[in-house]
Coordinates of C-alpha atoms and ligand atoms in Angstrom, one line a residue:
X1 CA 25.5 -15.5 17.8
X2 CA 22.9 -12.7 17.2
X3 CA 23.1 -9.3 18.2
X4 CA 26.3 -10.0 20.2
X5 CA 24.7 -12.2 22.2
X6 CA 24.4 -16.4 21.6
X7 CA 20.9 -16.8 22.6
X8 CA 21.1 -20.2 22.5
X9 CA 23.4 -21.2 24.9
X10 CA 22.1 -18.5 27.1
X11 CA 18.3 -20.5 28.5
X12 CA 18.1 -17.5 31.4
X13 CA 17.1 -14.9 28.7
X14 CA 13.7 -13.5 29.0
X15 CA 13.5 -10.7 26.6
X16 CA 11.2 -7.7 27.1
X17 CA 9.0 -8.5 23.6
X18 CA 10.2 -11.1 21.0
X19 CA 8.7 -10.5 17.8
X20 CA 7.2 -12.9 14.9
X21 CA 8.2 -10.9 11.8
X22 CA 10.2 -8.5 10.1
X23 CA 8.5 -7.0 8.2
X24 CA 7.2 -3.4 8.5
X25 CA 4.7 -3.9 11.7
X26 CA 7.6 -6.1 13.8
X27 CA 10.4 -4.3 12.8
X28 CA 9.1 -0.7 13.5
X29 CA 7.7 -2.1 16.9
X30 CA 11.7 -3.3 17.4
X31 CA 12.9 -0.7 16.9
X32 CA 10.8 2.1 18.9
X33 CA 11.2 -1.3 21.7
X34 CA 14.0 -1.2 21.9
X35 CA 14.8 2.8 22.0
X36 CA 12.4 3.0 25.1
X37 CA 14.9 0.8 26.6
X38 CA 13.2 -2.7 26.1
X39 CA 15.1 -5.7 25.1
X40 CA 13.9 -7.1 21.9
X41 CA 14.3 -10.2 20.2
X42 CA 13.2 -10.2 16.2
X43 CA 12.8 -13.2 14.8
X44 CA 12.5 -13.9 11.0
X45 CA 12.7 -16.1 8.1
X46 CA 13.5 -14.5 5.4
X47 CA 14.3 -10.9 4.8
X48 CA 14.4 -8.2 7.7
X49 CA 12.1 -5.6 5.9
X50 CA 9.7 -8.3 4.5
X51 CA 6.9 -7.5 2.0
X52 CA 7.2 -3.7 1.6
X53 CA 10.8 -3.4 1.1
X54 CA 11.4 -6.3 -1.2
X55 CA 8.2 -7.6 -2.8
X56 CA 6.1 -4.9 -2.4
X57 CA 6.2 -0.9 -2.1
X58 CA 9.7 -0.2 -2.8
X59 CA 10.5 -2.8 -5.8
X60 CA 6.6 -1.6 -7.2
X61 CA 7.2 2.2 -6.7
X62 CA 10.7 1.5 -8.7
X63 CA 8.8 -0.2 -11.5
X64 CA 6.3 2.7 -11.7
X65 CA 9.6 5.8 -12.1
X66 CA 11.1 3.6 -14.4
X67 CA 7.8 3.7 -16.2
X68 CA 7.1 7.9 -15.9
X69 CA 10.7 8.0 -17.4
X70 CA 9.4 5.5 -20.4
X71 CA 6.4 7.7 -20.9
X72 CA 8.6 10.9 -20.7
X73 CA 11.3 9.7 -23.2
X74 CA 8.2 9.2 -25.9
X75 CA 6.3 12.3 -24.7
X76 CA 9.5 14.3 -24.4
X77 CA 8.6 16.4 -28.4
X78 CA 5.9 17.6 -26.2
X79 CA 7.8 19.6 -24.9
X80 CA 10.3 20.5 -26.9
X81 CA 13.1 18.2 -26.1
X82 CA 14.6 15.7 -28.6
X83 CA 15.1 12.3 -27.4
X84 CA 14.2 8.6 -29.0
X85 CA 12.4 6.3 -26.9
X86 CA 14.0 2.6 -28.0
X87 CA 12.7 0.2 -25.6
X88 CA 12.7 -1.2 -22.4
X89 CA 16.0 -3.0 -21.0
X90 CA 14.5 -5.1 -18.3
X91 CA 17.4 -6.6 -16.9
X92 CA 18.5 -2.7 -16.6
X93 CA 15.2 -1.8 -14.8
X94 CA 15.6 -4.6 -12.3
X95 CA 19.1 -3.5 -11.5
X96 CA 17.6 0.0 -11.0
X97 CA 14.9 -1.7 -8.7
X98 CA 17.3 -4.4 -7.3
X99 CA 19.6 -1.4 -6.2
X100 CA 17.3 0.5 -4.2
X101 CA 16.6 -2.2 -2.4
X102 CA 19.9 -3.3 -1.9
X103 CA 20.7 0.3 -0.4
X104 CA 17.6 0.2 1.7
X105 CA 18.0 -3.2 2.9
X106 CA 21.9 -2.2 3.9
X107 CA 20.6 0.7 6.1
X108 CA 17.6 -1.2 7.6
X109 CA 19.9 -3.9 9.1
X110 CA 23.0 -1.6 10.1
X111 CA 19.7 0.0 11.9
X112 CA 18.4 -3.1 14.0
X113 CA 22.0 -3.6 14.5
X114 CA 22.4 -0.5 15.9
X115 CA 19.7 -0.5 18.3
X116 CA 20.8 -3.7 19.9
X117 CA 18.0 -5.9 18.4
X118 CA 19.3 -9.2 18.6
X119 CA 18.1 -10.4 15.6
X120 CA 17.5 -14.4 14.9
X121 CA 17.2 -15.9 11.4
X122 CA 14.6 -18.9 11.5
X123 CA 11.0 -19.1 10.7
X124 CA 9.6 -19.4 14.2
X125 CA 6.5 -20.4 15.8
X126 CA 4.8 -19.5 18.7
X127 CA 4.8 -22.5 21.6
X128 CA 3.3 -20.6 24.2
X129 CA 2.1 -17.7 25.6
X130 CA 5.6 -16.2 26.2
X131 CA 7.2 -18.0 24.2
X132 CA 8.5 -18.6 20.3
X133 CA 10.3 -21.8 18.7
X134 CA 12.9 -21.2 16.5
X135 CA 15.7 -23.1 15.2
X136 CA 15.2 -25.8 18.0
X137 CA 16.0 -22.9 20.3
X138 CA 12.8 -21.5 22.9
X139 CA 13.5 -17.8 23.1
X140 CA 10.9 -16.6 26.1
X141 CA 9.5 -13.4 26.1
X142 CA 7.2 -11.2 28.4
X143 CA 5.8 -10.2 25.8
X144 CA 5.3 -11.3 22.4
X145 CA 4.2 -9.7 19.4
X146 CA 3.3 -11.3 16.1
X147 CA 3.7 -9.9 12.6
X148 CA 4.1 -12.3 10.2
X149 CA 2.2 -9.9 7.6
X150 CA 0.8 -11.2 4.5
X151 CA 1.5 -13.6 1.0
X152 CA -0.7 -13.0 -2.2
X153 CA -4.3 -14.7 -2.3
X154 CA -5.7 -16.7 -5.1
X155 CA -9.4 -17.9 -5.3
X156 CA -10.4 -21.5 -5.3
X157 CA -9.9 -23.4 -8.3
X158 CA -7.1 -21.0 -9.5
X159 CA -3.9 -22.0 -9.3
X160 CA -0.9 -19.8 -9.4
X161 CA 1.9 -21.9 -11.1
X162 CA 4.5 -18.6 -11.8
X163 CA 4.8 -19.2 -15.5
X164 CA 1.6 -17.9 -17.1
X165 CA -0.6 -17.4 -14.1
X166 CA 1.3 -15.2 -11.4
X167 CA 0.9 -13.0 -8.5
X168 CA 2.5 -10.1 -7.6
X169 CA 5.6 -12.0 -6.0
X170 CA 6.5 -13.1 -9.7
X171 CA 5.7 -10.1 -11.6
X172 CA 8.3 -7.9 -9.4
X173 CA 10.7 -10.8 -11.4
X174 CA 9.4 -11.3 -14.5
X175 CA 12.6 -11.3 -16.6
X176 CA 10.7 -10.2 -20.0
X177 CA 8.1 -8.0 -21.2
X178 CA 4.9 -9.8 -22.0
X179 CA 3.1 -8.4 -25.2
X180 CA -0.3 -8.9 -23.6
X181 CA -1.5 -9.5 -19.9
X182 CA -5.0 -9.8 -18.2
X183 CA -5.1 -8.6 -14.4
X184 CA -7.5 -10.0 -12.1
X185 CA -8.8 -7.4 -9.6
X186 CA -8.4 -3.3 -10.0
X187 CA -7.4 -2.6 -6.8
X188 CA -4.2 -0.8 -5.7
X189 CA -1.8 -3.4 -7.0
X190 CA -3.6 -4.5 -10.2
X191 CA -3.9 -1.0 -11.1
X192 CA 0.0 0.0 -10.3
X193 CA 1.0 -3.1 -12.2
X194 CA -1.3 -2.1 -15.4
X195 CA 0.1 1.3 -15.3
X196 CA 3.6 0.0 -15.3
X197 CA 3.2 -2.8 -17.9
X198 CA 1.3 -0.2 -20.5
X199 CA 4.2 2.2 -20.0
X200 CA 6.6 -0.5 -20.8
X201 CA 4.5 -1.5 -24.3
X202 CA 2.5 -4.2 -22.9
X203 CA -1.7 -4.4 -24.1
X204 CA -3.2 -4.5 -20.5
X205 CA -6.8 -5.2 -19.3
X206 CA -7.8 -5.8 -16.2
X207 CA -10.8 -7.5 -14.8
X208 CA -12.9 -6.0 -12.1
X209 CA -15.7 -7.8 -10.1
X210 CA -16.9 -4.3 -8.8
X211 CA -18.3 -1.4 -10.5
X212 CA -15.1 0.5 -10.6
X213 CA -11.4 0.1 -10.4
X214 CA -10.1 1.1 -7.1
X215 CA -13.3 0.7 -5.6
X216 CA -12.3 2.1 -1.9
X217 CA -11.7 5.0 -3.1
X218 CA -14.2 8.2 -3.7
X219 CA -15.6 7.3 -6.8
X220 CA -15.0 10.3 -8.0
X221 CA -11.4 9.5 -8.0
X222 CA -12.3 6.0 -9.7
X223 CA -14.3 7.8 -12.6
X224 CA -11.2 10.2 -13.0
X225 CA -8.5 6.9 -13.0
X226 CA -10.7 5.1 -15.4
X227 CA -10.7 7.9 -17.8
X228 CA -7.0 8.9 -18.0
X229 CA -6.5 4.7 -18.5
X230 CA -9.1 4.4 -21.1
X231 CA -6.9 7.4 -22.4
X232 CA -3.5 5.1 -22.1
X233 CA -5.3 2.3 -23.9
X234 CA -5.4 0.8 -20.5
X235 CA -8.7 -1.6 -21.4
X236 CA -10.7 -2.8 -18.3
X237 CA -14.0 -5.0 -18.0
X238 CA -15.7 -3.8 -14.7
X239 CA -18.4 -6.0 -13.0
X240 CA -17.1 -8.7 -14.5
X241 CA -16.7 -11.6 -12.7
X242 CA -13.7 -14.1 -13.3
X243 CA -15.1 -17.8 -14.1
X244 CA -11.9 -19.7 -15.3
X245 CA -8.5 -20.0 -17.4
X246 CA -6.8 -21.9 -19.6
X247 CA -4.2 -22.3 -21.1
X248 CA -3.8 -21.7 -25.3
X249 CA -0.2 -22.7 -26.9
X250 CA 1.0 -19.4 -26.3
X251 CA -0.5 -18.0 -23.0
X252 CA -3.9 -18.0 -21.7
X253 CA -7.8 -17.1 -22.1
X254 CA -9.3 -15.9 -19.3
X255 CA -13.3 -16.1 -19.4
X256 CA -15.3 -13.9 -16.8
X257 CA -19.2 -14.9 -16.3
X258 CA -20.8 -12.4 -18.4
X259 CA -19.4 -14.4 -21.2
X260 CA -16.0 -12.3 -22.0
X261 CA -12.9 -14.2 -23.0
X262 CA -9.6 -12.8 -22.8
X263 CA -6.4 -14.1 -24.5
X264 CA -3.4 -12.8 -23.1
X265 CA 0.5 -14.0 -22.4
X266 CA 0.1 -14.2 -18.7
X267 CA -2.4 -13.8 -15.7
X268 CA -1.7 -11.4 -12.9
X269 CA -3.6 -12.3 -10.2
X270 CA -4.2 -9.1 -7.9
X271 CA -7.5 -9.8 -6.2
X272 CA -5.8 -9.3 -2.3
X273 CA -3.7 -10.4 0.3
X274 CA -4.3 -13.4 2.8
X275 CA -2.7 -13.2 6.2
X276 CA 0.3 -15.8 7.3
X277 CA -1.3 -17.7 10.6
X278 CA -1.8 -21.0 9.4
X279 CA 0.2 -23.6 11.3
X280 CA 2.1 -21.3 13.6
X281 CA 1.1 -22.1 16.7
X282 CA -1.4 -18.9 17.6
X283 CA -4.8 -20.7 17.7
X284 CA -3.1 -23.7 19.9
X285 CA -1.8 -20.7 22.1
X286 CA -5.6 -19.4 22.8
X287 CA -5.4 -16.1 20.0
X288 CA -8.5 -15.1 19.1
X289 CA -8.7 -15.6 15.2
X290 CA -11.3 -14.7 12.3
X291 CA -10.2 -16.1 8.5
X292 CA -7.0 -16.6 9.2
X293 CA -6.7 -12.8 11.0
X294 CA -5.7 -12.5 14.0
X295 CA -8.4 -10.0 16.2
X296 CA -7.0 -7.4 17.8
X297 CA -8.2 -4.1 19.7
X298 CA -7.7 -0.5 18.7
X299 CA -4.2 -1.2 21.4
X300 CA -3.5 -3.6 18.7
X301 CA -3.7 -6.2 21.6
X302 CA -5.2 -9.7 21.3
X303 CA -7.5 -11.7 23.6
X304 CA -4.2 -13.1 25.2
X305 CA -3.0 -11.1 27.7
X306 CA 1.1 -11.7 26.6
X307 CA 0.3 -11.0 22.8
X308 CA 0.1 -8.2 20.4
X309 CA -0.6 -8.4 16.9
X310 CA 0.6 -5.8 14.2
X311 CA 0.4 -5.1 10.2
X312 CA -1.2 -7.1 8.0
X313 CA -1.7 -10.1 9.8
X314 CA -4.6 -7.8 11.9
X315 CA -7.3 -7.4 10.4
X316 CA -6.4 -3.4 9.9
X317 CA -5.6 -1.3 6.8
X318 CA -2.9 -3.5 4.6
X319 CA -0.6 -0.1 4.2
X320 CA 3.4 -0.5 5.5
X321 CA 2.9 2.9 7.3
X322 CA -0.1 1.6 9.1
X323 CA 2.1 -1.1 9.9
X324 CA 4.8 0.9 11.4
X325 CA 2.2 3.1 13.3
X326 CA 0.9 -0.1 14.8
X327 CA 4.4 -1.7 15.8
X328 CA 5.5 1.9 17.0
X329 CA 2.0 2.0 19.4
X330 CA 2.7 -1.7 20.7
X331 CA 6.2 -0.6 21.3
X332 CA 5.0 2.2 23.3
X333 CA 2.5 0.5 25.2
X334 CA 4.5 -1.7 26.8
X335 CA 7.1 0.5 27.5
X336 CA 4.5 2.1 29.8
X337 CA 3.5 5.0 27.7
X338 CA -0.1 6.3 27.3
X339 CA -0.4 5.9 22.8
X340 CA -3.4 6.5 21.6
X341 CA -5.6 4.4 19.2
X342 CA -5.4 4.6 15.4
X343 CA -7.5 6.7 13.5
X344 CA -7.5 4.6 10.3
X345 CA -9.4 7.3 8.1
X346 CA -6.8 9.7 9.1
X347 CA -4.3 7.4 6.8
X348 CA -3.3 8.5 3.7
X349 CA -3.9 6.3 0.6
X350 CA -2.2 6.2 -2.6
X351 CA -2.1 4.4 -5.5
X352 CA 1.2 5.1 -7.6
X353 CA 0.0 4.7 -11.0
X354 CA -0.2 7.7 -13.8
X355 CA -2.4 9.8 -12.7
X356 CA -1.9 8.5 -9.2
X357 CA -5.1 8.5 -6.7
X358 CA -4.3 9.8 -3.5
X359 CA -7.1 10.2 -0.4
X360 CA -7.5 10.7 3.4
X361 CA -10.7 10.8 5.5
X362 CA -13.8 9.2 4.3
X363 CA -15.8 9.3 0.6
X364 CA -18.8 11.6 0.1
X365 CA -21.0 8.4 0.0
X366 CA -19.7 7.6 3.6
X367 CA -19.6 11.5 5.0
X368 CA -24.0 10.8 3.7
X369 CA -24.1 8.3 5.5
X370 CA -23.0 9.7 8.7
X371 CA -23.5 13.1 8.6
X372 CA -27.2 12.9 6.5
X373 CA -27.3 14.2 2.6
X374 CA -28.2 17.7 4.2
X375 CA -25.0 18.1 6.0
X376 CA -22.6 17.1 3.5
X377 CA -20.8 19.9 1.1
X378 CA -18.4 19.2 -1.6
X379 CA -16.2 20.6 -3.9
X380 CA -14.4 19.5 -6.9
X381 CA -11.0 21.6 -8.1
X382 CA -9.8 20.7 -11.5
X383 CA -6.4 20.7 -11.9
X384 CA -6.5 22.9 -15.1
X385 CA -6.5 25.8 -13.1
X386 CA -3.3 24.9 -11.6
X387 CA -0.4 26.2 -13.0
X388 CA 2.4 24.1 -12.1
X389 CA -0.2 20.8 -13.4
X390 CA -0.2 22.5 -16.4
X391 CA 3.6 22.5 -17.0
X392 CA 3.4 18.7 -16.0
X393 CA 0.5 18.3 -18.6
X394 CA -1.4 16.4 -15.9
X395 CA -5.0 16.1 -15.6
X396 CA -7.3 15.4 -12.5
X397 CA -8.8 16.9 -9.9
X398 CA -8.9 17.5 -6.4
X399 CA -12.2 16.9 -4.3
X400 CA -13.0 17.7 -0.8
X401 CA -15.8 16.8 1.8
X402 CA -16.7 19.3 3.9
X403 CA -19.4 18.7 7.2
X404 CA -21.2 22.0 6.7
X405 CA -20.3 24.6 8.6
X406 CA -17.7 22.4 10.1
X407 CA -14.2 20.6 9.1
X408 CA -12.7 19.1 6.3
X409 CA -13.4 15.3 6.4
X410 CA -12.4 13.8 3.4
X411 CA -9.6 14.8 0.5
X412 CA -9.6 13.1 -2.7
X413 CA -6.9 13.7 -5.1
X414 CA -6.3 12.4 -9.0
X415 CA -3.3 13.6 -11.0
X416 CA 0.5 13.3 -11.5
X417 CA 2.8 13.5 -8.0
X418 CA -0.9 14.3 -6.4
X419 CA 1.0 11.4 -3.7
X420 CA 3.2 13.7 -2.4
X421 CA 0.0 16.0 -1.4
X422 CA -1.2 13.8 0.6
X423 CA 1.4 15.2 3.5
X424 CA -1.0 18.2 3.8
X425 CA -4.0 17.0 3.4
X426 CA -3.4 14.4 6.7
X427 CA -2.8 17.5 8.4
X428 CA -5.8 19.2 7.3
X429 CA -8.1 16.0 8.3
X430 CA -6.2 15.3 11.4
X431 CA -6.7 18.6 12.3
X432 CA -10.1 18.7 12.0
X433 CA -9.5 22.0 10.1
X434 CA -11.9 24.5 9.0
X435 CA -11.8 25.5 4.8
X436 CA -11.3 28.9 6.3
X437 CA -8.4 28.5 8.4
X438 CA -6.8 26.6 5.6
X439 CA -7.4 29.1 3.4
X440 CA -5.4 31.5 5.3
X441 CA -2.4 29.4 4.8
X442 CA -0.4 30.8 1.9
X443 CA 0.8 28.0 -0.9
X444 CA 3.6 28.7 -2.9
X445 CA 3.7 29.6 -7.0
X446 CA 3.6 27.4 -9.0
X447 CA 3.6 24.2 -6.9
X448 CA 0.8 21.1 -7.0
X449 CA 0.2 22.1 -3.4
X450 CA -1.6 25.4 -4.1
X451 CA -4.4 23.5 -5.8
X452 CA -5.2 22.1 -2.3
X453 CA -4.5 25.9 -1.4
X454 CA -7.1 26.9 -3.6
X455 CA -10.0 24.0 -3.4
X456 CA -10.5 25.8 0.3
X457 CA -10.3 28.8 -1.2
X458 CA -13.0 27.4 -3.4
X459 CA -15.0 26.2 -0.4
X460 CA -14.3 29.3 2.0
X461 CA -16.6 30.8 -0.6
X462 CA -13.3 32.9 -1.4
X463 CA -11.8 31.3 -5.1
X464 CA -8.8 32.6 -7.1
X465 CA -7.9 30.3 -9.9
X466 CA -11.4 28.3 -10.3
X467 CA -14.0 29.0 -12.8
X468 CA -17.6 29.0 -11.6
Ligands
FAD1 C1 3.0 -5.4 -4.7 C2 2.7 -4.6 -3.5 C3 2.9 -3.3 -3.4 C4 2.6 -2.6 -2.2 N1 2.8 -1.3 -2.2 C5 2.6 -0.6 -1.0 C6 2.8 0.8 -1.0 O1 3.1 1.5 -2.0 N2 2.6 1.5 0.2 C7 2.2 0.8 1.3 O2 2.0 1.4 2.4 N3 2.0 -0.6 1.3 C8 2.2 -1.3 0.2 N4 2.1 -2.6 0.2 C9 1.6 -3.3 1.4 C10 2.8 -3.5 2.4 O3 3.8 -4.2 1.7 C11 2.3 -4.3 3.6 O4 1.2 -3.7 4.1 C12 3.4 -4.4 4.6 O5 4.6 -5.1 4.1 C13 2.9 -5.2 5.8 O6 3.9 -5.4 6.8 P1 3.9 -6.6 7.8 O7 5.0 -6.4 8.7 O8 2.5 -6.7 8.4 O9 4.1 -7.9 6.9 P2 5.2 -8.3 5.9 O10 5.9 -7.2 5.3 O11 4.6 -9.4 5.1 O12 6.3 -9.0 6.9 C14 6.1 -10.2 7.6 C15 7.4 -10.9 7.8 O13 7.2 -12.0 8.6 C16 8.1 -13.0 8.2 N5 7.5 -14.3 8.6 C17 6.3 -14.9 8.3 N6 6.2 -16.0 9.0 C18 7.3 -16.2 9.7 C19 7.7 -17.2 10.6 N7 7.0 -18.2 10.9 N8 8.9 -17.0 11.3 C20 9.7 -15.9 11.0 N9 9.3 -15.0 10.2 C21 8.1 -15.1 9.5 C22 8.1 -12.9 6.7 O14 9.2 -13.5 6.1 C23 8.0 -11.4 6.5 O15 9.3 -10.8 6.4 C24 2.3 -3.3 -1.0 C25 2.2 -4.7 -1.1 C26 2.4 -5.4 -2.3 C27 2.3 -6.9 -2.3

């Protein structure tokens, strides 16, 4: 029985959509299904809420507070306040962690539930254009959408064994604290893990092929991230290119091509995420595939007329939210409404590390290169001048990109909490709006908000708290 219902001795059920994941792209397009009155079958094989809830955002973003409280317990003399930082319990922090999934994981399923999803447990594959396979059982579908997201990437020649070379998967379990750990690649989830790891005592470097550590980012905001971690004793080797490891009698030594070695406990490898297609049926079926991707239009539809394709198995932004905006838009679509495409540079970015790095819109180098050099304005406002940054002892900046004369088109944000700006400054690049207009809007005293307040300011030509 699932949902109520026992699909499998029931062959006459056609659903509206059945679903291929349930994760955060096939469960959000469940549930907005199946509130527009669509019957909806969700199959997965493993854990409704997949990656994000329980190996990735949530279990990560729990490491990371766990960390700030670390850093505040030793900092706390700082500001006045007594306390003795002893250590790190880490079967305490994955309780902490554990529980918030747990909680999260209760309210996600009492919420399918709720909605009349009927929900089957079984890895499935796709046997036809309407159709899935799952548990010897053919569950037929109108429509079917696949979401079976993403599993951490390695590069050839490197093997993850989960012992001293690991991926993310295994370092959200890691029941000790290394003393010393190398990261390959300085993107988001290298970079969350080395802030984590360093708060927790641990010697961190991390090795980056590219110029800069989160190199999709402004990099402005990369200079700013590599200067508050070179002032953690974060260490990082940057166009350096990873050309083995081996294993020493107590960890490893990693060796990059400009001739670096690296001796560390463990490995993290962090250089991406690789989409889950590979013997499920959707190439037999007639999708449309690139890598290992599977192609899809700004509809989110595929070349198959009966299929949809959501989250991070489409070749789209690898964000949960994007993922939920995606299932929510396939939802919609075939319940007859009129969604409209994605604007994927109106999502907003963040990496959850101290000082987090939060963005929307495009970089300056990308407003050059379609607006022309002459056309671009920018304008950099340092947190110092910020009073409630002050009281947090956070440095960074915020930077906008201004078309001249015309709207905001990019905000780029380093500092403490600078995540929970982002809110505003979607609106402000969604809305296409003017410095002026937003600097009409009034921000509260103190708050980390009123130094977006005051950047337009800044570029209205109007500034309060910035020095020339
Ligand atoms: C360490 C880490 C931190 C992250 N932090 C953030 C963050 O802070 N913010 C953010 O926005 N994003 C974050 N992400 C990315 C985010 O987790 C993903 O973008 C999101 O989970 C993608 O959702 P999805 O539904 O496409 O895929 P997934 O969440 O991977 O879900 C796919 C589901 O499909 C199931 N499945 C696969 N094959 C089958 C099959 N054959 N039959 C049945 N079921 C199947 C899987 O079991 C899984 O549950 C993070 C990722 C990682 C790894």
């Amino acid at each position: 029985m699932h949902g109520g219902r026992d699909v499998a001795n029931d062959a006459s059920t056609v659903f509206d959509v059945v679903i291929l994941g349930g994760g955060s792209g096939g469960y959000a397009a469940a549930l907005r299904a199946a509130q527009l009155g669509l019957s909806v079958a969700l199959v997965e094989k493993g854990e409704l809420g997949g990656t994000c809830l329980h190996r990735g955002c949530i279990p990560t973003k729990a490491l990371l507070h766990a960390a700030e409280i670390a850093d505040e317990t030793k900092e706390a003399a700082e500001f006045g306040v007594l306390a003795t930082f002893q250590g790190i319990d880490i079967n305490g922090v994955h309780k902490y962690k554990d529980d918030v999934i747990a909680g999260l994981y209760k309210g996600l399923q009492g919420l399918v539930a709720s909605r009349k999803v009927t929900f089957i447990q079984g890895e499935g594959k796709l046997s036809s254009q309407t159709s899935v396979d799952v548990n010897g059982q053919r569950i037929e579908g109108r429509h079917i959408v696949l979401a079976t997201g993403s599993v951490p990437r390695s590069i050839p020649g490197l093997e993850i064994d989960g012992n001293r070379v690991i991926s993310s998967d295994h370092a959200l379990k890691l029941d000790r604290i290394p003393k010393s750990v190398v990261i390959l690649g300085g993107g988001v989830i290298g970079v969350e893990f080395a802030s984590v790891w360093k708060s927790f005592g641990v010697e961190v470097t991390i090795v980056e092929a590219l110029p800069h550590l989160v190199p999709l980012e402004d990099e402005n905001s990369s200079k700013l991230l590599e200067r508050a971690f070179r002032k953690r004793g974060i260490k990082f080797e940057l166009k350096a290119r990873f050309s083995g490891v081996e294993y020493t009698e107590t960890g490893v030594r990693v060796s990059t091509e400009n001739g670096k070695q690296i001796d560390a406990d463990l490995l993290l490898v962090a250089i991406g995420r690789g989409p889950v297609s590979a013997g499920l049926g959707y190439e037999e079926n007639g999708v449309a595939m690139d890598r290992g991707y599977v192609l899809v239009d700004e509809y989110m539809r595929t070349n198959v007329p009966t299929i949809s394709a959501v989250g991070d198995l489409a070749p789209t932004l690898q964000l949960a939210h994007v993922g939920f905006a995606e299932g929510i838009l396939v939802a919609e679509r075939l319940a007859g409404l009129k969604p409209v495409p994605i604007d994927y540079d109106g999502v907003p970015r963040v990496t959850y590390s101290n000082p987090e790095v939060a963005s929307v819109g495009i970089s300056e180098a990308k407003a050059v290169e379609l607006y022309g050099k002459d056309k671009v304005v920018t304008l950099k406002y340092n947190l110092a001048g910020n009073g409630k940054s002050k009281i947090l002892k956070t440095a960074g900046e915020i930077k906008l990109v201004q078309v001249k004369d015309g709207a905001v088109v990019g905000v780029h944000m380093v500092g403490a909490r600078m995540g929970e700006q982002v809110g505003e400054a979607q609106l402000i690049y969604n809305w296409e709006a003017l410095p002026a207009e937003v600097a009409q809007l009034i921000h509260a005293h103190p708050t980390q908000s009123e130094a977006l307040g005051e950047a337009h300011l800044a570029l209205a030509g109007k500034p309060l708290h910035a020095h020339d």
